[in-house]
Coordinates of C-alpha atoms and ligand atoms in Angstrom, one line a residue:
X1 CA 19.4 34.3 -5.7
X2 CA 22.2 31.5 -6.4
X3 CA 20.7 28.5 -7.4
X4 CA 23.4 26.4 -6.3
X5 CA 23.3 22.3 -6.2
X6 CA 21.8 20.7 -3.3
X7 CA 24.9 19.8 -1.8
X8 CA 26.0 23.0 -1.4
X9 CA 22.7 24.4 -1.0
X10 CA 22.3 22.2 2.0
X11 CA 24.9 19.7 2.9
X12 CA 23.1 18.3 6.1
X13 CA 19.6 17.3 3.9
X14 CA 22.1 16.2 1.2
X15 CA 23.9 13.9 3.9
X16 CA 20.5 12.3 4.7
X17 CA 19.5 11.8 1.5
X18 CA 22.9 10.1 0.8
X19 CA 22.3 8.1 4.0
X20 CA 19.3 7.1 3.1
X21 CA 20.1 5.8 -0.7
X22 CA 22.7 3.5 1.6
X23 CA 20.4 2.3 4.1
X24 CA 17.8 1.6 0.9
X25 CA 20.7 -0.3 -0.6
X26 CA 22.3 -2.1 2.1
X27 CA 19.0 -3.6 4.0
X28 CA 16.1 -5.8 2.8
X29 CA 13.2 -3.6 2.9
X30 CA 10.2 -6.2 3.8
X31 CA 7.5 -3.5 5.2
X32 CA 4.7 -4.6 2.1
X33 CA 3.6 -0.8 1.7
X34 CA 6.8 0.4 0.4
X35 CA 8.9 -0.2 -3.0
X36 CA 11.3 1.4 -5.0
X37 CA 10.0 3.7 -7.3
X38 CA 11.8 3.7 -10.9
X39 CA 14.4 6.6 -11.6
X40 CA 12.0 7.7 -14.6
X41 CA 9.3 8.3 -11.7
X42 CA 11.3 9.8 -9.3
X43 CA 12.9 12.0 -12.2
X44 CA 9.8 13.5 -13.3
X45 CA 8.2 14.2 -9.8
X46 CA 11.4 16.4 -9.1
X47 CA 10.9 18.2 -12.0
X48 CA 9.2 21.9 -12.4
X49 CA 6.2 20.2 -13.0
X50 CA 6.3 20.9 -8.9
X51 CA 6.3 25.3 -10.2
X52 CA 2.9 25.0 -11.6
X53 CA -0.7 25.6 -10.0
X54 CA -3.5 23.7 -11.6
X55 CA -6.7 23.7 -9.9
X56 CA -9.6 22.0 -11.8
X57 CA -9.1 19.5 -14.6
X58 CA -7.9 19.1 -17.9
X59 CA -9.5 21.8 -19.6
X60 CA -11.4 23.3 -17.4
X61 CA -8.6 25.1 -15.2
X62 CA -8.4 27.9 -12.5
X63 CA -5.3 29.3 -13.9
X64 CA -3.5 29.6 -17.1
X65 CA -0.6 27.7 -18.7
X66 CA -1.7 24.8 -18.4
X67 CA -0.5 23.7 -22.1
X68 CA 1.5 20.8 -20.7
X69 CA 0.0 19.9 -17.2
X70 CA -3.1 18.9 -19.3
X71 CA -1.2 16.6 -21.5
X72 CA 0.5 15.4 -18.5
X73 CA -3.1 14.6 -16.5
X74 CA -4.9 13.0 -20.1
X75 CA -2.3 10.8 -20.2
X76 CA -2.3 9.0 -16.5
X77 CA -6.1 9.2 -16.7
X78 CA -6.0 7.7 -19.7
X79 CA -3.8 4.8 -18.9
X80 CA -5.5 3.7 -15.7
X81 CA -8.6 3.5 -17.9
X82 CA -6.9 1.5 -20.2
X83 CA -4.5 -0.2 -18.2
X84 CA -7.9 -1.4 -15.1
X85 CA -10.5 -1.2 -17.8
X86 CA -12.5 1.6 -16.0
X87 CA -14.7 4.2 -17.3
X88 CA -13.2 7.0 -15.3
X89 CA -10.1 7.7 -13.3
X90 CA -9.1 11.1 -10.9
X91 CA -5.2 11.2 -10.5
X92 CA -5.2 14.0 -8.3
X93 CA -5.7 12.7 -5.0
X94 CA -2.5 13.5 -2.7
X95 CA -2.8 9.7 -1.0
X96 CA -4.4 7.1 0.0
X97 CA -6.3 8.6 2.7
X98 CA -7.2 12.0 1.1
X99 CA -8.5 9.3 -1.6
X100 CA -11.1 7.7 0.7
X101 CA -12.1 10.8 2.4
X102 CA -13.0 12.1 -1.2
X103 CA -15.3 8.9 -1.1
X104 CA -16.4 10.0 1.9
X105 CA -17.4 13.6 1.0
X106 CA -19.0 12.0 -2.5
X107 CA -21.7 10.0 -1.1
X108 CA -22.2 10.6 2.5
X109 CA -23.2 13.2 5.2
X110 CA -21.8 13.8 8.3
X111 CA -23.6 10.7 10.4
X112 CA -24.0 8.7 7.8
X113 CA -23.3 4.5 8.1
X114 CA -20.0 3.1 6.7
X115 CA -19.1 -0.4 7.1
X116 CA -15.2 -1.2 6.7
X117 CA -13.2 -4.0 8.2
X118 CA -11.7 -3.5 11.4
X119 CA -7.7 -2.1 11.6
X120 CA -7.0 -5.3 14.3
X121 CA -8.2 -7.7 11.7
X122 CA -6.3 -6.0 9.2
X123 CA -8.3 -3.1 7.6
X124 CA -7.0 0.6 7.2
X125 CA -7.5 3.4 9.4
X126 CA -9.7 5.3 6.9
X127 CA -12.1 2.2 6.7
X128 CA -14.0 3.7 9.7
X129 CA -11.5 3.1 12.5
X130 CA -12.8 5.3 15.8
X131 CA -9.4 7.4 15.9
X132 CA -9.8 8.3 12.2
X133 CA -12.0 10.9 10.6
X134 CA -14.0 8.1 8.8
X135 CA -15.3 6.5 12.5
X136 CA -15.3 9.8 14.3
X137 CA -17.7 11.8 11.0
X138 CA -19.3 8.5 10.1
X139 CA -21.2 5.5 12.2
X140 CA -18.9 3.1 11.1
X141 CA -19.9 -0.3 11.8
X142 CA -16.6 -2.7 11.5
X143 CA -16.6 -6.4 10.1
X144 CA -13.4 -8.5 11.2
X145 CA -12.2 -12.1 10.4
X146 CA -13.3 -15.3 11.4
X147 CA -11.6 -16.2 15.3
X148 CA -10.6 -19.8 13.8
X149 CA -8.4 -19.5 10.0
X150 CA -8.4 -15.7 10.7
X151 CA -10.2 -15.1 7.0
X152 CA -12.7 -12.4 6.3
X153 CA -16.0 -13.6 8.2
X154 CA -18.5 -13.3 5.4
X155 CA -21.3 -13.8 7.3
X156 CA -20.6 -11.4 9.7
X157 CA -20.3 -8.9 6.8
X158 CA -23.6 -10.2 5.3
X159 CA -25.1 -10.0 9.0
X160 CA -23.8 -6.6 9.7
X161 CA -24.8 -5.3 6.5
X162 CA -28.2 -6.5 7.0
X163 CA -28.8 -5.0 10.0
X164 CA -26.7 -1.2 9.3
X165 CA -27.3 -1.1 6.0
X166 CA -24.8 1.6 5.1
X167 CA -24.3 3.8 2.1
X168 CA -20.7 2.5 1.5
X169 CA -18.8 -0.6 2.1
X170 CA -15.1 -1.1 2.1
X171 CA -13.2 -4.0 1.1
X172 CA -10.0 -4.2 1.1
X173 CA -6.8 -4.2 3.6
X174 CA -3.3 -3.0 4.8
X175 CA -2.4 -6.5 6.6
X176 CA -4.4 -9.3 5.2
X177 CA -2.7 -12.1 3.3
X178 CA -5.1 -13.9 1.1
X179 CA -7.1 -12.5 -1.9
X180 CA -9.8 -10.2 -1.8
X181 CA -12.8 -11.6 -2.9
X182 CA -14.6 -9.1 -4.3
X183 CA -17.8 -10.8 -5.8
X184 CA -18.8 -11.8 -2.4
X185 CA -18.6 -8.4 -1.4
X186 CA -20.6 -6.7 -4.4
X187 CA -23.5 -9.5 -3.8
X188 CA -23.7 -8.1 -0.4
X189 CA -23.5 -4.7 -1.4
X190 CA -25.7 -5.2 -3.8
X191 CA -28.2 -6.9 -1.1
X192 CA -28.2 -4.0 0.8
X193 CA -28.0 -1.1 -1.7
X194 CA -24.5 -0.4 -0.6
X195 CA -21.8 1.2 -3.0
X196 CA -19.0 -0.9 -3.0
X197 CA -15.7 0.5 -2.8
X198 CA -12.5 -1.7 -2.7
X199 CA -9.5 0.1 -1.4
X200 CA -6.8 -1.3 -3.5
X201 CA -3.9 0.5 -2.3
X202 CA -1.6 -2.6 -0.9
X203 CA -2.5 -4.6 -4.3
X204 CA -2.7 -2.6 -7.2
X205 CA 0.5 -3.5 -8.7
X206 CA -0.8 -6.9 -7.9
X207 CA -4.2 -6.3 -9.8
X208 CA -2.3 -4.5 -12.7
X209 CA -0.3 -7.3 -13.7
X210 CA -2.9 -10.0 -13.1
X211 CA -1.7 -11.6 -9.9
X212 CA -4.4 -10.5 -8.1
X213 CA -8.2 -11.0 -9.7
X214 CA -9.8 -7.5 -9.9
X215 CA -12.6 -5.8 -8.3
X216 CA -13.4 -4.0 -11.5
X217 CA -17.3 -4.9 -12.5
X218 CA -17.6 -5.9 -8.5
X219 CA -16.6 -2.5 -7.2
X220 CA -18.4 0.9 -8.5
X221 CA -15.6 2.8 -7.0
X222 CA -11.8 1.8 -6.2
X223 CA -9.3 3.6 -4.0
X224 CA -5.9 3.3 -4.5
X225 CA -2.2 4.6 -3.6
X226 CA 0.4 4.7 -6.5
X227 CA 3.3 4.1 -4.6
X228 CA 3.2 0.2 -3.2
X229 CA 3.6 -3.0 -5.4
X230 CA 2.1 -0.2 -8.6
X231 CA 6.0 1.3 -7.8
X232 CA 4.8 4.7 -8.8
X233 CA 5.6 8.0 -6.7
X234 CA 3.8 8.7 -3.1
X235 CA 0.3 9.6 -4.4
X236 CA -3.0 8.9 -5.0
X237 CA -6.4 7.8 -7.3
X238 CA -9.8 6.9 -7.5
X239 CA -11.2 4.9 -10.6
X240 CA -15.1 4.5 -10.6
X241 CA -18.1 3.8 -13.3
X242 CA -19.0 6.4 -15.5
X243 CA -22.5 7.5 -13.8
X244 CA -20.1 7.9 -10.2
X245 CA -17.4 10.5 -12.4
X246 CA -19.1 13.9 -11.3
X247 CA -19.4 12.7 -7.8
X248 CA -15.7 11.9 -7.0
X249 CA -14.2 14.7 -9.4
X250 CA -16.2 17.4 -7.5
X251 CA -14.8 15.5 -4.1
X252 CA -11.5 15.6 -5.0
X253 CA -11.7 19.0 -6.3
X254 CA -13.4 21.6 -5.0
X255 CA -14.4 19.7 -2.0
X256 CA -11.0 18.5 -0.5
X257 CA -8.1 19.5 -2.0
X258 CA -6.9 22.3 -4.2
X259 CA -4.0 22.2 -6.4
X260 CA -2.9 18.7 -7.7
X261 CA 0.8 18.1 -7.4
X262 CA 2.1 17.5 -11.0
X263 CA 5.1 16.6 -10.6
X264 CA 3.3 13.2 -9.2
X265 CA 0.9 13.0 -11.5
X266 CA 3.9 12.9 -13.8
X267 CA 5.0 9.9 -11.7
X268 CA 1.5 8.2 -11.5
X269 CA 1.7 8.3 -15.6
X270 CA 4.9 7.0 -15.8
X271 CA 4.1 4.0 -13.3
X272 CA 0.5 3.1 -15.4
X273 CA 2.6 2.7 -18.5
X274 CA 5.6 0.6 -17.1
X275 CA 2.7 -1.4 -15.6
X276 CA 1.0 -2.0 -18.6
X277 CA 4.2 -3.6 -19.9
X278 CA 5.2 -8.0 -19.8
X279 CA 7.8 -7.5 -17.5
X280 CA 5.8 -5.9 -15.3
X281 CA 3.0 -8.7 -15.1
X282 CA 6.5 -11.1 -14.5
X283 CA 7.3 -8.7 -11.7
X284 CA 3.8 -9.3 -10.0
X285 CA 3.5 -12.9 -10.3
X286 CA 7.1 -12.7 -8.6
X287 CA 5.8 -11.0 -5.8
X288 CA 3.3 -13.7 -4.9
X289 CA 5.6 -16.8 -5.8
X290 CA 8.2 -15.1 -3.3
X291 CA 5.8 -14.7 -0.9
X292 CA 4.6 -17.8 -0.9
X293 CA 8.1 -19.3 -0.8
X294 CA 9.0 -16.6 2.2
X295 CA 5.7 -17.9 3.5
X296 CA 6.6 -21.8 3.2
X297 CA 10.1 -21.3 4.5
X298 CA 9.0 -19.3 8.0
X299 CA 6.7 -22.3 8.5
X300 CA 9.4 -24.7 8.1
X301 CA 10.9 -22.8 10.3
X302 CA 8.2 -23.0 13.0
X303 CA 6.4 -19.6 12.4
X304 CA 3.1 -19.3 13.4
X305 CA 1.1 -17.6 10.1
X306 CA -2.1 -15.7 10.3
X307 CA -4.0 -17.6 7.9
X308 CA -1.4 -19.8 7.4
X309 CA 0.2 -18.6 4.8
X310 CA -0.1 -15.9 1.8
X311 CA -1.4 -15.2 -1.5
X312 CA -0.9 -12.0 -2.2
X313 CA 2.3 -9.7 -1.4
X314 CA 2.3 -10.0 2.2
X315 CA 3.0 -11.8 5.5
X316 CA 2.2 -11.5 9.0
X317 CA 3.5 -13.5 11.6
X318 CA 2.0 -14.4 14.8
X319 CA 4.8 -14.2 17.4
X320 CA 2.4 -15.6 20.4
X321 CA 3.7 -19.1 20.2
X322 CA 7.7 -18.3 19.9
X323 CA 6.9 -15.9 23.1
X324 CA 9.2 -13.0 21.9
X325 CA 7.3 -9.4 21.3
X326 CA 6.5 -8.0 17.5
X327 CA 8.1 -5.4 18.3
X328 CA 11.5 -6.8 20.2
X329 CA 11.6 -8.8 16.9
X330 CA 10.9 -5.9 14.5
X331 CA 14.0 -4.1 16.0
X332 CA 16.5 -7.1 15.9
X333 CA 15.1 -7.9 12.4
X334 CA 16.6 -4.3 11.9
X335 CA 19.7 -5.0 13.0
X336 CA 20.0 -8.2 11.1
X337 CA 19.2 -5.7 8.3
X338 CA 15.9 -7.0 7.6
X339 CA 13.4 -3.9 7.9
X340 CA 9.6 -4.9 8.7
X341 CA 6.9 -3.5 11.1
X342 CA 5.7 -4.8 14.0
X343 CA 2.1 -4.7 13.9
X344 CA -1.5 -6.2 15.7
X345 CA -2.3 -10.1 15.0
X346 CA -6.3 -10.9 14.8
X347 CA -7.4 -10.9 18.3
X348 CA -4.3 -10.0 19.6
X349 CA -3.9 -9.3 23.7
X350 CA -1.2 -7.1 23.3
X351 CA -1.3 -3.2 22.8
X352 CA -1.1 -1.7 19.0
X353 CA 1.8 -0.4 19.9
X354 CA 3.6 -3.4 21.9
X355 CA 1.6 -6.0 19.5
X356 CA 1.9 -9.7 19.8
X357 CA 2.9 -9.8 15.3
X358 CA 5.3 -9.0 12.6
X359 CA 4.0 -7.6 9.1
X360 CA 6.4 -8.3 6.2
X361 CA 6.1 -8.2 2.4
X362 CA 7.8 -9.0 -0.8
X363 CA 7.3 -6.0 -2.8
X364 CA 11.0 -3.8 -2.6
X365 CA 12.6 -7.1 -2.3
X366 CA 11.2 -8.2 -5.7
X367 CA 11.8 -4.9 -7.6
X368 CA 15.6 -6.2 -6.8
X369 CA 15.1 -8.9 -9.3
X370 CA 15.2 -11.3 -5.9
X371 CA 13.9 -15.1 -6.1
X372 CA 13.1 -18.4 -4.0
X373 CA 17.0 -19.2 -3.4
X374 CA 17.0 -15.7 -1.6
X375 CA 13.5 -15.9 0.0
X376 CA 14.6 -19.2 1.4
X377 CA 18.0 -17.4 2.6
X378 CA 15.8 -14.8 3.9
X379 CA 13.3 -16.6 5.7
X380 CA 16.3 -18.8 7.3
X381 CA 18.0 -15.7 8.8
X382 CA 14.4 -14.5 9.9
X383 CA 13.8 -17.4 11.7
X384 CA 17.7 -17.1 13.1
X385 CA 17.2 -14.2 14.8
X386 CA 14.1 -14.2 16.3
X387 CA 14.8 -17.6 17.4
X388 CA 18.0 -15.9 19.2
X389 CA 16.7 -12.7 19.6
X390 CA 19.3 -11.2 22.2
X391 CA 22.4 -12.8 20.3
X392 CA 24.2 -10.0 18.9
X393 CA 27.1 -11.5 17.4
X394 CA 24.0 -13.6 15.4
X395 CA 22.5 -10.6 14.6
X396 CA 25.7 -9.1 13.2
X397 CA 26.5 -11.6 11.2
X398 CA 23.6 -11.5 9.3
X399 CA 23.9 -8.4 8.6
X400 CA 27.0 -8.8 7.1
X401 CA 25.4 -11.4 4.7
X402 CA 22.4 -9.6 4.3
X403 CA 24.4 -6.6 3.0
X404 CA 26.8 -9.0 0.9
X405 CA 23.3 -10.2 -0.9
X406 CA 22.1 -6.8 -1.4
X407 CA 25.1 -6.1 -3.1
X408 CA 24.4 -8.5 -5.7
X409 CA 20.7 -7.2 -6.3
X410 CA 21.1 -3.7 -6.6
X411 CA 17.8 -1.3 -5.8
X412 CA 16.4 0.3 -8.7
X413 CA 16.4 4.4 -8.2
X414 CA 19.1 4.0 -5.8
X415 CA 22.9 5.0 -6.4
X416 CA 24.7 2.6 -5.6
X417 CA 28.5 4.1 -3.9
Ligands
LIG501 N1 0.6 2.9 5.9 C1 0.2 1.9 4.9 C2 0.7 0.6 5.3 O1 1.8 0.5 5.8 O2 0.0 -0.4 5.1 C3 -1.3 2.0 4.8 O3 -1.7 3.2 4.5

């Protein structure tokens, strides 16, 4: 068969692809779960790593020729232990979900108690909320955030845990601004005879580079994705202490999934080493300055911030008080080529998927070598649009100037035409 390019091979998927290097290069990409993931990552999860099957682990495999997926594995495994300071890491999980199941399927039974924080104060869907596997297999009690500064209510989680006292307990969230603080959650863990899992996926870029404080010592097992602030390809991990290594290997592997895609664990490998670098501590601690001054600027502006403000990566605004819809503003902030997600406030009255917030992060925006002067442009045009949210002729403009600024930061990974 002709192994002809891709454009010839298929010019429609090659049109999209094109299309969507512009739209990555022409719009500010502000939804905090997504990045730009280094050529050298994106180059080696295309590669023929992709051709090979490799069930089982380094050295104990289900098929042969593995002489170079095993070097491949070693080394990411290697440099999340080195790079978190854990005794064990498993690079094979295909996400962030698949990840927590295989938590799941290592320490509990069908019926067993969970505890996670609730998705409408800001936890994940795999932390035990009632559409997801983890609340429909599990009794999963849910812990939110305090009704006044909207910051996880510790003695509810204490309370709860008392009372439930589950097998696991998950900490950590996909839209919660402020630092984890995992010591308070391995004392009540602890209390209770809990495992403590922190789901790291939104921060571990963060935690890498030292922005964030770590749960490592706090947390016998951590969840993660690879592909958020870490900049690494879509994928997958779990790191945990040594006596816990059995457990999640045999989860991962017979018990959830079979083959691991090597082409990402490639990726995953590459993304622990550029992590372990200066810059890439530089590029974290950016992050959180830029969101702070994103933060500080939409407050100026008269934004309305759940918890005020942020100290991590991300940002979500309460619309309630400018009386315009997440999600109307979501799609104008489109337009304006600003791309976040409308998404659920703490307590909010409106629907999950007509919610009362906006969700935004500095993540992508950062990896385009981006500052305060362009968070403070940023958070001005926010604020222009929303505050005139039916003004097209606004709207276009800043789009103009939003694609003239983008011009001047170009994405990493992305060709620029
Ligand atoms: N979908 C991710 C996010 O946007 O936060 C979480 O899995």
């Amino acid at each position: 068969m002709a192994d002809l390019p891709l454009i010839e091979a298929d010019p429609e998927i090659a049109q999209c692809i094109a299309d969507e290097e512009q739209r990555q290069h022409d719009k500010l990409r502000l939804i905090p779960s997504e990045n730009y993931a280094s050529s050298a990552v994106q180059e080696a999860c295309g590669s023929v790593l992709n051709n090979k099957y490799s069930e089982g682990y380094a050295g104990k495999r289900y098929y042969e020729g593995q002489q170079n997926i095993d070097t491949v594995e070693k080394l990411a495994i290697e440099r999340h232990k080195s790079l978190f300071g854990v005794d064990h890491a498993n690079v094979q999980p295909y996400s962030g979900s698949p990840a927590n199941l295989a938590v799941y399927f290592a320490f509990c039974n069908p019926g067993d108690t969970i505890m996670g924080m609730g998705l409408p104060s800001g936890g994940h869907l795999t932390h035990g909320w009632k559409v997801s596997i983890s609340g429909k297999y599990f009794n999963a009690i849910q812990y939110g955030v305090s009704p006044g500064d909207h910051l996880i209510d510790f003695d509810e989680v204490a309370s709860l845990a008392r009372e439930h006292r589950p097998k696991l307990l998950f900490c950590g969230a996909t839209a919660y601004p402020r630092v984890v603080d995992f010591a308070k959650f391995a004392e009540i863990a602890q209390e209770v005879g809990a495992i403590l899992v922190a789901d790291i996926a939104h921060i571990s870029g963060l935690v890498a580079g030292g922005a964030h404080p770590s749960p490592v010592g706090h947390a016998e097992v951590i969840s993660s994705t690879t592909h958020k602030t870490f900049r690494g390809p879509r994928g997958g991990m779990i790191m945990c202490d040594d006596k816990h290594r059995k457990a999640i290997d045999r989860a991962v592997f017979p018990g959830l999934q079979g083959g691991p895609h090597n082409g990402t664990t490639a990726g995953i490998a590459i993304a622990a080493k550029l992590a372990s670098t200066d810059e890439f501590k530089a590029y974290a601690k950016a992050i959180v300055d830029n969101s702070h001054v994103l933060a500080e600027t939409l407050v100026s502006r008269g934004f309305d911030l759940v918890t005020g403000g942020s100290d991590n990566h991300l940002i979500l605004i309460d619309l309630t008080g400018k009386d315009v819809p997440g999600k109307v503003a979501a799609q104008a902030l489109d337009r304006a080529g600003m791309v976040a997600n409308y998404n659920s406030v703490p307590f909010d009255t409106r629907k999950p998927f007509d919610p009362s917030g906006v969700r935004l992060g500095t993540p992508a925006i950062t990896s385009r070598g981006m500052g305060s002067d362009e968070m403070k442009r940023l958070g001005n045009w926010m604020a222009d649009v929303v505050d005139d949210v039916e003004n097209e002729a606004v709207i276009s403009r800043i789009a103009g100037e939003v694609k003239e600024l983008c011009d001047q930061f170009p994405a990493p990974g992305v060709p620029v035409r």
